[in-house]
PDB file of N, CA and C in Angstrom:
ATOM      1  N   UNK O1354     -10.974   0.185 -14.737  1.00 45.00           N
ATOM      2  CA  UNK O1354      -9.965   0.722 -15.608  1.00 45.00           C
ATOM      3  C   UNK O1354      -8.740  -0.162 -15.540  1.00 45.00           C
ATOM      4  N   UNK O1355      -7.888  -0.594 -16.495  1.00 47.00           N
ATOM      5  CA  UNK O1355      -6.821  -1.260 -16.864  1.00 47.00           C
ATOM      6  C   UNK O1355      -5.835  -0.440 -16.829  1.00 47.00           C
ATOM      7  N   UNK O1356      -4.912  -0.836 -16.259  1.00 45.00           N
ATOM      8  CA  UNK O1356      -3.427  -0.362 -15.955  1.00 45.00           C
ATOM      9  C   UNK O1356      -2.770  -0.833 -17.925  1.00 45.00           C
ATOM     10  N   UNK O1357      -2.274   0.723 -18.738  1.00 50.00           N
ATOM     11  CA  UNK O1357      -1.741   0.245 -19.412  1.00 50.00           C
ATOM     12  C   UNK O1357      -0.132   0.683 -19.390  1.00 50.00           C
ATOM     13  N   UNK O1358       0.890   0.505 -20.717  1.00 51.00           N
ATOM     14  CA  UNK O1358       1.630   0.028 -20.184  1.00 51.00           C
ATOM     15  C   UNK O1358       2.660   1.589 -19.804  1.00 51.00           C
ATOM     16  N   UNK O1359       3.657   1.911 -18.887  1.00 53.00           N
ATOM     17  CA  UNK O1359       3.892   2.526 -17.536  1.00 53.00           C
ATOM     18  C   UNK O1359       3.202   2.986 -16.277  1.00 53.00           C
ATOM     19  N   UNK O1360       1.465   2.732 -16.779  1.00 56.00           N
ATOM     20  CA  UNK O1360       0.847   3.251 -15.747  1.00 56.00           C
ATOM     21  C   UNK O1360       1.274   2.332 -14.128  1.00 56.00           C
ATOM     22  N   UNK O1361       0.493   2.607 -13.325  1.00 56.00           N
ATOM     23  CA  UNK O1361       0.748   2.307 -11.869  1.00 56.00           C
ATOM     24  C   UNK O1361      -0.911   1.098 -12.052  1.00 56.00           C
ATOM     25  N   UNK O1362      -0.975   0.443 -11.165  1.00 54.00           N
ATOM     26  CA  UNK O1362      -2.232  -0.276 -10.975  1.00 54.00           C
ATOM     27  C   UNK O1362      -3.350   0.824 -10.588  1.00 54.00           C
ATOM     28  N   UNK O1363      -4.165   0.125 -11.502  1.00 55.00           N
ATOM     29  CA  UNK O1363      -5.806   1.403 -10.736  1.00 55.00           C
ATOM     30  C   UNK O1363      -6.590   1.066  -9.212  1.00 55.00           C
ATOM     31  N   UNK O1364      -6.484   1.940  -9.043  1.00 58.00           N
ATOM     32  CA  UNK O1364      -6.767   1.918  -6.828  1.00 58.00           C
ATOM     33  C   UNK O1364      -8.095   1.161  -7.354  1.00 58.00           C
ATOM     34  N   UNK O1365      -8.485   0.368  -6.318  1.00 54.00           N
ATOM     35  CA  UNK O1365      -9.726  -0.878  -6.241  1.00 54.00           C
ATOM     36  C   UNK O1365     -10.911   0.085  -5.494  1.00 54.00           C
ATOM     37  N   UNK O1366     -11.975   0.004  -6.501  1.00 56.00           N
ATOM     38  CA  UNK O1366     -12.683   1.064  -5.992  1.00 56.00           C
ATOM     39  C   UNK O1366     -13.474   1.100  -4.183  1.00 56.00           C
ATOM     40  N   UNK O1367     -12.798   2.569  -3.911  1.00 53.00           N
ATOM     41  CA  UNK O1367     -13.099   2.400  -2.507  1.00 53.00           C
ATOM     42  C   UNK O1367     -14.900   2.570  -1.507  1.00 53.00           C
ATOM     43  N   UNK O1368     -15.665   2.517  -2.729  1.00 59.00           N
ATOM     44  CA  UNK O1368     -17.101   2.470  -2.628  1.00 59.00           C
ATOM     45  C   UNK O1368     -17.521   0.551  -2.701  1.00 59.00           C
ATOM     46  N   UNK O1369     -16.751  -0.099  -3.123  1.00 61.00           N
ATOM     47  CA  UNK O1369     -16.778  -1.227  -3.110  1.00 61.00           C
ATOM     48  C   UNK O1369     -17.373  -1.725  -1.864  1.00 61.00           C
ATOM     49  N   UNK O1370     -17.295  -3.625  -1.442  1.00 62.00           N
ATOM     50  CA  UNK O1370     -17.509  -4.080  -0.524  1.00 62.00           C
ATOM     51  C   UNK O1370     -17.461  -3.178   1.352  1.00 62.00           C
ATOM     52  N   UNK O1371     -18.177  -2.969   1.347  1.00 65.00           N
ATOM     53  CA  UNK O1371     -18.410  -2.644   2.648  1.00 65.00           C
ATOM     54  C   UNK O1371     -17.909  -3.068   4.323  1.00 65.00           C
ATOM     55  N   UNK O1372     -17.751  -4.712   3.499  1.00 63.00           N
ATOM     56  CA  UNK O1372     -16.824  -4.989   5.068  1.00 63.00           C
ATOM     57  C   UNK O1372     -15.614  -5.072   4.761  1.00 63.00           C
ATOM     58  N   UNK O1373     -14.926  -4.826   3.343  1.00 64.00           N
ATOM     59  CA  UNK O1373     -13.553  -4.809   3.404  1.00 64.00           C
ATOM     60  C   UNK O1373     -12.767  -3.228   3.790  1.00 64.00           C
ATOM     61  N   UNK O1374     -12.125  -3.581   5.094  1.00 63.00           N
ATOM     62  CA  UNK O1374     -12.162  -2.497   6.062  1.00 63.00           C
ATOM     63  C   UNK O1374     -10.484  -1.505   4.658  1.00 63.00           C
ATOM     64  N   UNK O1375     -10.813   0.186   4.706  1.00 68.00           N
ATOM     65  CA  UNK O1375     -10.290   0.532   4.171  1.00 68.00           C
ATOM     66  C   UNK O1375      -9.536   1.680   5.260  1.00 68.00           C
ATOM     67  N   UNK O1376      -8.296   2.149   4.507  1.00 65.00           N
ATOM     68  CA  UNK O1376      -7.316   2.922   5.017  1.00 65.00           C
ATOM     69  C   UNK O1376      -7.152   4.259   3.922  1.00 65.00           C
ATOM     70  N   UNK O1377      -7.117   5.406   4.654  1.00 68.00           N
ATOM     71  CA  UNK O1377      -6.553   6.672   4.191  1.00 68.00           C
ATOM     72  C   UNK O1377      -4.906   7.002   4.184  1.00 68.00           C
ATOM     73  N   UNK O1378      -4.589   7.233   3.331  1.00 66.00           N
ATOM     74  CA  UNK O1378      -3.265   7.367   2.814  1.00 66.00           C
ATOM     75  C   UNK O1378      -2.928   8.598   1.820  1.00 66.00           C
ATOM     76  N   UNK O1379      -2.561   9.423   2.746  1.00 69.00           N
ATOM     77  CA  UNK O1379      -1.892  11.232   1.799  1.00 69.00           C
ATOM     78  C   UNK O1379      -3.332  11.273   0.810  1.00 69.00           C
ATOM     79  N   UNK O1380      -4.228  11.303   1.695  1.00 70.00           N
ATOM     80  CA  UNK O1380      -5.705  11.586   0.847  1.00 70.00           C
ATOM     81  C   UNK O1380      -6.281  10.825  -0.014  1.00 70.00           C
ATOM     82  N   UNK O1381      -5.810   9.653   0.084  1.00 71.00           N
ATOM     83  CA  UNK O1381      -6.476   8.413  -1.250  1.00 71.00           C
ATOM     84  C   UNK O1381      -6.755   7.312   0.045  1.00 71.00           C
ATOM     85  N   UNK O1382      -8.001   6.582  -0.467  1.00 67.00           N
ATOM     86  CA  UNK O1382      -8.128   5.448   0.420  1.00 67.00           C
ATOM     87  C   UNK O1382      -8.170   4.470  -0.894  1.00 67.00           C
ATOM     88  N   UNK O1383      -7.384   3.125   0.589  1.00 63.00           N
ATOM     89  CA  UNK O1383      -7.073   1.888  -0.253  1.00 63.00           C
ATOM     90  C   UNK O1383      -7.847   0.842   0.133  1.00 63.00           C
ATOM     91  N   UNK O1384      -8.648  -0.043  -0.230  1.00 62.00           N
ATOM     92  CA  UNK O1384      -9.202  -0.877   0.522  1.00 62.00           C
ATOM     93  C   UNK O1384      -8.361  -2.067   1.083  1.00 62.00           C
ATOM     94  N   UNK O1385      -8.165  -2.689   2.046  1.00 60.00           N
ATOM     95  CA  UNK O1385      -7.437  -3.636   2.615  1.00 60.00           C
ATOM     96  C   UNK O1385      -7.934  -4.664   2.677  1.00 60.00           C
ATOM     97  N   UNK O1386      -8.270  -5.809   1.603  1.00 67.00           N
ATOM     98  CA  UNK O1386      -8.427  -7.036   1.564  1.00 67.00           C
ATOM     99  C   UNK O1386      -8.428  -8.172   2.312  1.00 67.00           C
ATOM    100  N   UNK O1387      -8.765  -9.255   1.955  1.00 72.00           N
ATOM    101  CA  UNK O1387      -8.259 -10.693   2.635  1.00 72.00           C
ATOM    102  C   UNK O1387      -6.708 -11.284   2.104  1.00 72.00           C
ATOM    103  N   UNK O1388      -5.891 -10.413   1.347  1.00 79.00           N
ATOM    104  CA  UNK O1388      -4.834 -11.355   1.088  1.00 79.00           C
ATOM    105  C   UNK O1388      -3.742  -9.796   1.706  1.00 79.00           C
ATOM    106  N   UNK O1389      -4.586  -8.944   2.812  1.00 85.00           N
ATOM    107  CA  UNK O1389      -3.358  -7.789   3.265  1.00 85.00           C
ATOM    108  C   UNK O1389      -3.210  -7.022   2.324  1.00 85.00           C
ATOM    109  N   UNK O1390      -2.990  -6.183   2.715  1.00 86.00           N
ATOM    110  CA  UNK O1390      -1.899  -4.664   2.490  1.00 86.00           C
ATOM    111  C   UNK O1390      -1.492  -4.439   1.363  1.00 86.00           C
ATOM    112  N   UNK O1391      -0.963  -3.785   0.562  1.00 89.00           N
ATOM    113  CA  UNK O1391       0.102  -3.640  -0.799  1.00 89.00           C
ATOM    114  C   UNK O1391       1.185  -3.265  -0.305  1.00 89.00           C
ATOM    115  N   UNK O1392       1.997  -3.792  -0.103  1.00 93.00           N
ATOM    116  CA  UNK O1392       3.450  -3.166   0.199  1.00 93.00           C
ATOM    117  C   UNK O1392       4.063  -2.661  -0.910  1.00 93.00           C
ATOM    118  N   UNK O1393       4.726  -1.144  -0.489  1.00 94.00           N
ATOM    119  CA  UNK O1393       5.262  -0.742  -1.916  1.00 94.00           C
ATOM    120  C   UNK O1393       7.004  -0.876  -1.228  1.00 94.00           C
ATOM    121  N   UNK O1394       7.646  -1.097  -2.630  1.00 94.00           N
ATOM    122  CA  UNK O1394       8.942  -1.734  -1.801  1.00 94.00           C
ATOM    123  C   UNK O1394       9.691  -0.519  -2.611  1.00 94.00           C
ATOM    124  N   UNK O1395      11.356  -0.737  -1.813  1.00 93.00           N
ATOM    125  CA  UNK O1395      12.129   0.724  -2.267  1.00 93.00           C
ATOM    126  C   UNK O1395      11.933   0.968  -3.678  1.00 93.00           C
ATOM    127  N   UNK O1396      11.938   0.067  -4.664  1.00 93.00           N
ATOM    128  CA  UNK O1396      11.999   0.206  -6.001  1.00 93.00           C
ATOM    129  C   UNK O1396      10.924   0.764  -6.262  1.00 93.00           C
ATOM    130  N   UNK O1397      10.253   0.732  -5.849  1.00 92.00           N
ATOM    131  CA  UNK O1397       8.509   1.104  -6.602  1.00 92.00           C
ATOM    132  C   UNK O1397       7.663  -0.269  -6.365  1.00 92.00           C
ATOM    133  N   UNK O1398       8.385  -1.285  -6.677  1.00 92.00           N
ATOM    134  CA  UNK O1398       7.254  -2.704  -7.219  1.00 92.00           C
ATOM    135  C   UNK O1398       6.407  -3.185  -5.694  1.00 92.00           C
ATOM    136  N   UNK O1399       5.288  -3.759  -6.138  1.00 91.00           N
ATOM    137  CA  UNK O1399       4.173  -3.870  -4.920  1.00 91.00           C
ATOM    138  C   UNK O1399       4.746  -5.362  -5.001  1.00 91.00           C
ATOM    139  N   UNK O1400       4.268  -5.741  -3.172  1.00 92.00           N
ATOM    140  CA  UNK O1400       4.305  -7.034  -3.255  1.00 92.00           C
ATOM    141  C   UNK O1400       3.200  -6.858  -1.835  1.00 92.00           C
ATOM    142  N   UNK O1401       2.726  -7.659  -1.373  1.00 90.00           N
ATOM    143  CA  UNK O1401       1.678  -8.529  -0.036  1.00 90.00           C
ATOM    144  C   UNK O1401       2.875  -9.338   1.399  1.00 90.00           C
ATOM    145  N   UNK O1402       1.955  -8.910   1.992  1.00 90.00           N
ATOM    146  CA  UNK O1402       2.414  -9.789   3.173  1.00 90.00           C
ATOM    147  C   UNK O1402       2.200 -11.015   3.197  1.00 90.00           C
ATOM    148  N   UNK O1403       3.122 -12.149   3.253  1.00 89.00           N
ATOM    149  CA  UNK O1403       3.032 -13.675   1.945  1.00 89.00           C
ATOM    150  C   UNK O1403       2.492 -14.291   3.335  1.00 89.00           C
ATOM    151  N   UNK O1404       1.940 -14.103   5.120  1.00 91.00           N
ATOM    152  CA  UNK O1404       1.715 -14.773   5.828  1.00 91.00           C
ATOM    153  C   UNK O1404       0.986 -14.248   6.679  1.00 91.00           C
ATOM    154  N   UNK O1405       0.135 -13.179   5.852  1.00 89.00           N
ATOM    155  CA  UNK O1405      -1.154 -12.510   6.082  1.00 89.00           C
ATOM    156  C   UNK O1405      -2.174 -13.023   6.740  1.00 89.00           C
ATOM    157  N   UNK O1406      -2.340 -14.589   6.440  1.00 87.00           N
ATOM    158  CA  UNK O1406      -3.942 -15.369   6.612  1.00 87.00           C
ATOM    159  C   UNK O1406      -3.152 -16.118   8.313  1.00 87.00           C
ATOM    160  N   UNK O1407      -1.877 -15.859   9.020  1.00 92.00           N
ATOM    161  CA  UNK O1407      -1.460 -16.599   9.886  1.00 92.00           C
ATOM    162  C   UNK O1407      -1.708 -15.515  10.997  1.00 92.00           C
ATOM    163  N   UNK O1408      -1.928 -14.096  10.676  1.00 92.00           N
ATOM    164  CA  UNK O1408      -1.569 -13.434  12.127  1.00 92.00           C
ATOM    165  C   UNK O1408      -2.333 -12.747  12.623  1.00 92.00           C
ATOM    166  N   UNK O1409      -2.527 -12.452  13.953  1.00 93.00           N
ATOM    167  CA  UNK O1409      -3.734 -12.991  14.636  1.00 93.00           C
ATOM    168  C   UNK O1409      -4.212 -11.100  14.450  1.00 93.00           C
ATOM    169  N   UNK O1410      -5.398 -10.788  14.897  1.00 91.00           N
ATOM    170  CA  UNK O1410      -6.381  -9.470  14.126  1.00 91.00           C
ATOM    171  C   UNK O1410      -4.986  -8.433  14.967  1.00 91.00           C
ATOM    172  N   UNK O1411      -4.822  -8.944  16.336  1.00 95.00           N
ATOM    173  CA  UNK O1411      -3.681  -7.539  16.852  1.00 95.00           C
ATOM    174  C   UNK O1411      -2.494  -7.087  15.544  1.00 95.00           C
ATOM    175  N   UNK O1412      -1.879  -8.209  15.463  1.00 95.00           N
ATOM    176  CA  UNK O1412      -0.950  -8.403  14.465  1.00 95.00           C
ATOM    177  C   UNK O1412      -0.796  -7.361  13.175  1.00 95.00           C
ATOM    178  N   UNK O1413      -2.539  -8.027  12.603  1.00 92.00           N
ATOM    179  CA  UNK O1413      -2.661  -7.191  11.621  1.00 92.00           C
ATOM    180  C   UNK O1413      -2.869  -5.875  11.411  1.00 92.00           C
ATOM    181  N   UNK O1414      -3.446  -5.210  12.446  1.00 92.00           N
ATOM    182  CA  UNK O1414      -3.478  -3.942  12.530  1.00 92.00           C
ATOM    183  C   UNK O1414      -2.150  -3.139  12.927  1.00 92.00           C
ATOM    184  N   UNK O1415      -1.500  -3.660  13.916  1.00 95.00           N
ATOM    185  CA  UNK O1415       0.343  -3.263  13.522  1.00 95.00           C
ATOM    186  C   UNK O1415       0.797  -3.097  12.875  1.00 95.00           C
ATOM    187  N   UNK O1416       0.518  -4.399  11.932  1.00 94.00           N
ATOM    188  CA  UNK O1416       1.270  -4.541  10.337  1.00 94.00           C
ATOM    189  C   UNK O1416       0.496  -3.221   9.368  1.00 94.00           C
ATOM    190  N   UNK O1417      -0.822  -3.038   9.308  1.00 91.00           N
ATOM    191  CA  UNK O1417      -1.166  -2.606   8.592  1.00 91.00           C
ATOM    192  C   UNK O1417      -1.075  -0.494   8.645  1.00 91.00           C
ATOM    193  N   UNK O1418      -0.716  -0.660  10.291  1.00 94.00           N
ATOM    194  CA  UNK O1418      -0.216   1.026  10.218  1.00 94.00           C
ATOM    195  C   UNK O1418       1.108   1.286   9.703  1.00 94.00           C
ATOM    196  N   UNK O1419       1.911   0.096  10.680  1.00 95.00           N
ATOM    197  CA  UNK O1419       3.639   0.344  10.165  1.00 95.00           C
ATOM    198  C   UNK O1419       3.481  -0.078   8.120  1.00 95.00           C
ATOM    199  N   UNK O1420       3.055  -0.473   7.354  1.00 94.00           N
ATOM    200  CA  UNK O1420       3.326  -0.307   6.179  1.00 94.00           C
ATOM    201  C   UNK O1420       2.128   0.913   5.895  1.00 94.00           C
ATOM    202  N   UNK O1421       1.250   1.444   5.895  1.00 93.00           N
ATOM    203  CA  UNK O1421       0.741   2.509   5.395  1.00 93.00           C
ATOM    204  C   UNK O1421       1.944   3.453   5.837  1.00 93.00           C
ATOM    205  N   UNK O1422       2.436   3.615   6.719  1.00 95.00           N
ATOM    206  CA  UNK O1422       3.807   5.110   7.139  1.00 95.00           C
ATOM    207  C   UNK O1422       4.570   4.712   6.268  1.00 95.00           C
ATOM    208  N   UNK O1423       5.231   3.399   5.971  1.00 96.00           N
ATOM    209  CA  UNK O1423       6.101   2.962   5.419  1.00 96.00           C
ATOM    210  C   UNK O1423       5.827   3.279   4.174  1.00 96.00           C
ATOM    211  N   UNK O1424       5.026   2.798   3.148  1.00 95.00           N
ATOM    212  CA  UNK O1424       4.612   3.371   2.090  1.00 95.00           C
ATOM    213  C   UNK O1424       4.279   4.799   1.982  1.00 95.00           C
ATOM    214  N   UNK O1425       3.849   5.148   2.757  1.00 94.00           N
ATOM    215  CA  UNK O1425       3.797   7.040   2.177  1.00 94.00           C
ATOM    216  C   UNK O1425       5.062   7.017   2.114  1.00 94.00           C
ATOM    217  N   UNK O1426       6.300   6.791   3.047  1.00 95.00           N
ATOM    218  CA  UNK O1426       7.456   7.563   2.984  1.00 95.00           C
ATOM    219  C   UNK O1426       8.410   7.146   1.974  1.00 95.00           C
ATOM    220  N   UNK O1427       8.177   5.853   1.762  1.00 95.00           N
ATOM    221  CA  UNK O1427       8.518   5.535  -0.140  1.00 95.00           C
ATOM    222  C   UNK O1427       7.845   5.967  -0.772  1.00 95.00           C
ATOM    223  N   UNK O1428       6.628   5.773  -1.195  1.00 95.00           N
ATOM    224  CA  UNK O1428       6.173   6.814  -1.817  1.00 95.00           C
ATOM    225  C   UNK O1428       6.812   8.403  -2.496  1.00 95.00           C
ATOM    226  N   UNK O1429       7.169   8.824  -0.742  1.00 95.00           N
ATOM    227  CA  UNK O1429       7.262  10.140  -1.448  1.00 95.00           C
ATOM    228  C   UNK O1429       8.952  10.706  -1.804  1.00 95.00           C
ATOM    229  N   UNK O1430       9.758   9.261  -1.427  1.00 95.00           N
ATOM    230  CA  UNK O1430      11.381   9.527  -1.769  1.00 95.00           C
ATOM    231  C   UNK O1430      10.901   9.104  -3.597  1.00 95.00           C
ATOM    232  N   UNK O1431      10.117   8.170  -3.807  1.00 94.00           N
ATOM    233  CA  UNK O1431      10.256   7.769  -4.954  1.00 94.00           C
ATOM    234  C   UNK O1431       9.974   8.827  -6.174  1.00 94.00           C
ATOM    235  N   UNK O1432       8.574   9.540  -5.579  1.00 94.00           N
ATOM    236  CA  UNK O1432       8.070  11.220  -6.343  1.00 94.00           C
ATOM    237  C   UNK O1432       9.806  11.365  -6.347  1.00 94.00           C
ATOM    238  N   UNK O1433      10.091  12.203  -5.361  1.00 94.00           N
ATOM    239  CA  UNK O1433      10.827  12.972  -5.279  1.00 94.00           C
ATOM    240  C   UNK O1433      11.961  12.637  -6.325  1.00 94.00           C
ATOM    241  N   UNK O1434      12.729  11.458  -6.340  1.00 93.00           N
ATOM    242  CA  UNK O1434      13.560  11.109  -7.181  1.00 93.00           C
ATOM    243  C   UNK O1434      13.081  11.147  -8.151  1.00 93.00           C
ATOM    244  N   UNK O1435      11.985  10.960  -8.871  1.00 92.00           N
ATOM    245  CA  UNK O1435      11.181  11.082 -10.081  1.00 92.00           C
ATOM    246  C   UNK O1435      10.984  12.670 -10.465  1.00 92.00           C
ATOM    247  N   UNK O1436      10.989  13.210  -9.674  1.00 92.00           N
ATOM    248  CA  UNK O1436      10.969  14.995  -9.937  1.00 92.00           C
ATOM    249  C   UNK O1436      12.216  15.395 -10.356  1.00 92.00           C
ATOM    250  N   UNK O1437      13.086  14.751  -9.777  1.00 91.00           N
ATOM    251  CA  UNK O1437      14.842  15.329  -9.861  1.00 91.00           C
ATOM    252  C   UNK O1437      15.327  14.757 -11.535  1.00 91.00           C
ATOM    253  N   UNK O1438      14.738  13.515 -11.757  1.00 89.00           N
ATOM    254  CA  UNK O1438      14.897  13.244 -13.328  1.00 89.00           C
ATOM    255  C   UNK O1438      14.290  14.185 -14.214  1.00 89.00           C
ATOM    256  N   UNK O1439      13.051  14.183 -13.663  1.00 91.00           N
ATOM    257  CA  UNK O1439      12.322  15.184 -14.742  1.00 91.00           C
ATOM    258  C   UNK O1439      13.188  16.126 -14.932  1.00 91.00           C
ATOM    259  N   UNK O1440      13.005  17.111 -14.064  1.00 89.00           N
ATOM    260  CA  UNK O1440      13.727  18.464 -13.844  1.00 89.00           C
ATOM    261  C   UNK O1440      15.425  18.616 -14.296  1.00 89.00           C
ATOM    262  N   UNK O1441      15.737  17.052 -14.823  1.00 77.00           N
ATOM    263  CA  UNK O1441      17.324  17.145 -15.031  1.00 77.00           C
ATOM    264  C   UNK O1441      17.599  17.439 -16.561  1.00 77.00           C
TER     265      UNK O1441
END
């Protein structure tokens, strides 16, 4: 499915590749790639960890809990501010 235009990107299906190791997140799983993580940043917009392919497997699994918390909790200021427009 194609992201059209305000939608959000469509989650990469999580029945996919088998060794690309995946993460649960507020009940949706994301699969976690070879180029890292999706970072969702305060604004909303996604960006990657740009030095992903340098850090060593401990690393990445650090990285990859502290931004799943990190992203739910943007995530859910961002709902939230998005509810307060609606509702205005």
């Amino acid at each position: 499915r194609e992201a059209v235009g305000g939608e959000g990107l469509p989650a990469p299906d999580p029945n996919g590749d088998p060794s690309v190791p995946k993460l649960d997140v507020n009940g949706g799983t994301i699969a976690m790639d070879a180029m890292g993580p999706v970072v969702v940043n305060d604004d909303g917009s996604l960006s990657r960890i740009t030095n992903w392919g340098k850090l060593t497997e401990r690393e990445r699994e650090v990285t990859q809990r502290r931004i799943a918390k990190r992203n739910a909790e943007r995530l859910e200021r961002l709902r939230a501010k998005e509810n307060e427009r609606a509702s205005a």
